[in-house]
mmCIF file of C-alpha atoms in Angstrom:
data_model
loop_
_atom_site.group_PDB
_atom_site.id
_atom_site.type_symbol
_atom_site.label_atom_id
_atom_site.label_comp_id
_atom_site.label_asym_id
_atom_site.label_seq_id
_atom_site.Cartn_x
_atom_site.Cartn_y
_atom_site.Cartn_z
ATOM 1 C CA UNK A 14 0.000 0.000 0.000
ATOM 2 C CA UNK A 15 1.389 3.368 -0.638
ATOM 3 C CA UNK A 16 -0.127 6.870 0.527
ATOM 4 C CA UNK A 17 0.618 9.562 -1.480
ATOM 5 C CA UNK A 18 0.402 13.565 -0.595
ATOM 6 C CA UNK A 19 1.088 16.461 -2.701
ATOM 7 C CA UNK A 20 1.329 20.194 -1.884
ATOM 8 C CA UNK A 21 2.543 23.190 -3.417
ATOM 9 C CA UNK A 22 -0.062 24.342 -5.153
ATOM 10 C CA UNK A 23 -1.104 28.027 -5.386
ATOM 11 C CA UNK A 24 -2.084 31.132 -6.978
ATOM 12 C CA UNK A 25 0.495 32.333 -9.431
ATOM 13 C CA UNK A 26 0.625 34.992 -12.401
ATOM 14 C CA UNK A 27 1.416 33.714 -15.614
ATOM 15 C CA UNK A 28 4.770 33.356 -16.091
ATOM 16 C CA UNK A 29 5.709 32.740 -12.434
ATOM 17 C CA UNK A 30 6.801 29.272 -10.943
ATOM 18 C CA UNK A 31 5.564 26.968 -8.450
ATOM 19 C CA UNK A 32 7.225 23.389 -7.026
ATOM 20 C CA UNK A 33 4.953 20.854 -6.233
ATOM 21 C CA UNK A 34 6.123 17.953 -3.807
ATOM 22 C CA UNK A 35 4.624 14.557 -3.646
ATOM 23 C CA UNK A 36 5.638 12.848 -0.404
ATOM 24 C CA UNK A 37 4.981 9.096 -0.506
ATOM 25 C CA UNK A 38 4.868 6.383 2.422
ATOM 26 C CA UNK A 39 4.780 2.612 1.418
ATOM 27 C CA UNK A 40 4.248 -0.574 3.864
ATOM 28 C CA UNK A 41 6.375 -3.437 2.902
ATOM 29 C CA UNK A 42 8.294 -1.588 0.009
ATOM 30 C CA UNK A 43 10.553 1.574 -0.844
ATOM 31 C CA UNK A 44 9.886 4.485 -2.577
ATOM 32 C CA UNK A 45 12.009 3.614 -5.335
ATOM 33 C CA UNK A 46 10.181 0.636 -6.627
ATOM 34 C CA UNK A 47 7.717 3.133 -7.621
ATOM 35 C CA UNK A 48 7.085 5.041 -10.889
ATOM 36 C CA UNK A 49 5.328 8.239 -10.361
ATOM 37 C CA UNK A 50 3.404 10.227 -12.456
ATOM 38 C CA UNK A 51 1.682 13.898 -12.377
ATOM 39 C CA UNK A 52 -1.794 14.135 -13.793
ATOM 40 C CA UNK A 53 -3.456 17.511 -14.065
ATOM 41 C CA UNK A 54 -7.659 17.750 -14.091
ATOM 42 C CA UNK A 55 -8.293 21.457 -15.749
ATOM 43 C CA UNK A 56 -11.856 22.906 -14.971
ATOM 44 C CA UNK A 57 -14.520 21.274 -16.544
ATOM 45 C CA UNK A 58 -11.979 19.001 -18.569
ATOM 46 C CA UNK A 59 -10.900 15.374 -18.274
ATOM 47 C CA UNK A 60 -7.866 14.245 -16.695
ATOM 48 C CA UNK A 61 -4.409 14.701 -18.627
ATOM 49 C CA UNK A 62 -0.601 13.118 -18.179
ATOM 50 C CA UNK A 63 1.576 15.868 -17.082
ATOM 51 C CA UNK A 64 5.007 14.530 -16.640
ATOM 52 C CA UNK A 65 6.331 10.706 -15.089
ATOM 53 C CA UNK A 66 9.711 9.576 -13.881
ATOM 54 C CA UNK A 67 10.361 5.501 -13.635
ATOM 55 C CA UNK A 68 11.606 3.306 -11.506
ATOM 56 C CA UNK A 69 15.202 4.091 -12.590
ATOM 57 C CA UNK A 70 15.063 7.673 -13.257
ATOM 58 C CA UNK A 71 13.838 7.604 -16.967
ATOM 59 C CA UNK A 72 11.496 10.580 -17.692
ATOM 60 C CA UNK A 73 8.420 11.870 -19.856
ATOM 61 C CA UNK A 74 6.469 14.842 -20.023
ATOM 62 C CA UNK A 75 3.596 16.295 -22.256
ATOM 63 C CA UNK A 76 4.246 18.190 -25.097
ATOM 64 C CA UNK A 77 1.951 21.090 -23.680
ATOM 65 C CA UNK A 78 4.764 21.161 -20.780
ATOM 66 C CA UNK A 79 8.175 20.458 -21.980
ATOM 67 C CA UNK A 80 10.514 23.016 -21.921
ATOM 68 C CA UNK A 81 8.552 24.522 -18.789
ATOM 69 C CA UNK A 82 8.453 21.547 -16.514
ATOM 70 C CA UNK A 83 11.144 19.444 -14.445
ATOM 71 C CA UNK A 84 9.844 16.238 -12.682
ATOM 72 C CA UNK A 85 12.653 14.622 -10.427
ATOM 73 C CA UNK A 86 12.649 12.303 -7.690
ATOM 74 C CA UNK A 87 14.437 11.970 -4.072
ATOM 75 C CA UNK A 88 14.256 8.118 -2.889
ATOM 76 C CA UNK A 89 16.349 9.332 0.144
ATOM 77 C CA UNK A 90 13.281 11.847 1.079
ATOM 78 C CA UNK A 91 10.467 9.536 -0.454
ATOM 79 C CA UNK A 92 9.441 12.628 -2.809
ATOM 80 C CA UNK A 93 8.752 13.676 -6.256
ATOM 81 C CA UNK A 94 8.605 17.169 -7.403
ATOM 82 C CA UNK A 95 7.308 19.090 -10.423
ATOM 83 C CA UNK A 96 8.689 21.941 -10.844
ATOM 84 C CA UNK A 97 6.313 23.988 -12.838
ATOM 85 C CA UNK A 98 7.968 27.678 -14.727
ATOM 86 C CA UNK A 99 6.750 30.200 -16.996
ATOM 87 C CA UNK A 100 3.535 29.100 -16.224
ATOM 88 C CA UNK A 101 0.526 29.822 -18.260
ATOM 89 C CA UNK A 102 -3.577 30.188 -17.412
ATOM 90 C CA UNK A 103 -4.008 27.122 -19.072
ATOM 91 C CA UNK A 104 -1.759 24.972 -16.555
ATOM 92 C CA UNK A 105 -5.128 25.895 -14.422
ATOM 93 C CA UNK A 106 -6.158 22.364 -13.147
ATOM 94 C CA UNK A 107 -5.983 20.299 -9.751
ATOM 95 C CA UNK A 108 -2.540 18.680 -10.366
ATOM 96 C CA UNK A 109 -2.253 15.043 -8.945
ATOM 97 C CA UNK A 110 0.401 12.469 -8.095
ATOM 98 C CA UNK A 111 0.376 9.042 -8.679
ATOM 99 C CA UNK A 112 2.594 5.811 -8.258
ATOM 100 C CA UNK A 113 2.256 2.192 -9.677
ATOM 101 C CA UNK A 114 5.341 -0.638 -9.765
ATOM 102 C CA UNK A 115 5.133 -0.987 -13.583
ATOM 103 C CA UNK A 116 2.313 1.819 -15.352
ATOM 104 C CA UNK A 117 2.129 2.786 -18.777
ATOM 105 C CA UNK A 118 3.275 5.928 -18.142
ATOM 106 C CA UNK A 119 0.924 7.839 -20.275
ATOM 107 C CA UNK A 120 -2.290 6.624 -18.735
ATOM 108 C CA UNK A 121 -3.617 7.376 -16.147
ATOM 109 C CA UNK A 122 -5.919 4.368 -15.077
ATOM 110 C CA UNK A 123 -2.544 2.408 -15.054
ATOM 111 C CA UNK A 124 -1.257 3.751 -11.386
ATOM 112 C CA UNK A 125 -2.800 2.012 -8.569
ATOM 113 C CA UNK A 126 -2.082 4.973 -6.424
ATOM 114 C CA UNK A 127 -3.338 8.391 -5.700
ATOM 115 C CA UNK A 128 -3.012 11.367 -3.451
ATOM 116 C CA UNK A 129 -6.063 13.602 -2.907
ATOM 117 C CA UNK A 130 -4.587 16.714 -5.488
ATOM 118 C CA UNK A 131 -3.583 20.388 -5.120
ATOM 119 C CA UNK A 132 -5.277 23.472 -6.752
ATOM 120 C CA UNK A 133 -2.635 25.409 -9.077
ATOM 121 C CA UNK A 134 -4.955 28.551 -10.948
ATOM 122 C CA UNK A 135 -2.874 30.664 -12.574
ATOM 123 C CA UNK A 136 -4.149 34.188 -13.261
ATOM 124 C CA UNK A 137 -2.975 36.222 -16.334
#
C-alpha cells in the first residue's frame, strides 16, 4: 500500500513558478520501486498526463509542458517534485500524483495509487 500527498499548489501569475512535492509512504516496500506520475484535471476538462519519472530515473512529459516543466525524484526523502515555470492560465487544473510498480506511463488508469490533489490557478 502506498499513501501519497502532494502540496505546493497556489495562486500564481502567468509566467511565475511553483514546485509541487509529492511525499509518498509505502508498507512493505521503498519508494524507489515506484514510478510516479503527475496528472493535471483542468476545470470542466478530463484528466491529462503531465510529466512521469520511472523506476530508474527515466522521464516523460507532455508536449503542452516540456521546456517549462522538471519532474525529479528523491528516494532518500520519499518525494517527487514538479517543478512547474513560466507558467501559463491554461496549466489551471488540480494537479495530482500518482505511483504504480510498472504503469504505462501515459495513462492514467494504469497507477494504482493516488493522493487527494492540489489546486494550481494561474491568473494572467
Amino acid at each position: 500500500q502506498v499513501q501519497l500527498v502532494e502540496s505546493g499548489g497556489g495562486l500564481v501569475q502567468a509566467g511565475g513558478s511553483l514546485r509541487l512535492s509529492c511525499v509518498a509512504s509505502a508498507s512493505g516496500r521503498t519508494f524507489d520501486n515506484y514510478a510516479v506520475g503527475w496528472f493535471r484535471q483542468p476545470p470542466g476538462k478530463e484528466r491529462e498526463f503531465v510529466a512521469a519519472i520511472s523506476r530508474s530515473g527515466g522521464i516523460y512529459y507532455a508536449d503542452s509542458v516540456k521546456g517549462r516543466f522538471t519532474i525529479s525524484r528523491d528516494n532518500g526523502k520519499n518525494t517527487v517534485y514538479l517543478q512547474m515555470n513560466s507558467l501559463k492560465t491554461e496549466d489551471t487544473a488540480v494537479y495530482y500524483c500518482a505511483a504504480d510498480r510498472d504503469p504505462s506511463y501515459y495513462r492514467d488508469r494504469t497507477y494504482d495509487y493516488w493522493g487527494q490533489g492540489t489546486q494550481v490557478t494561474v491568473s494572467s
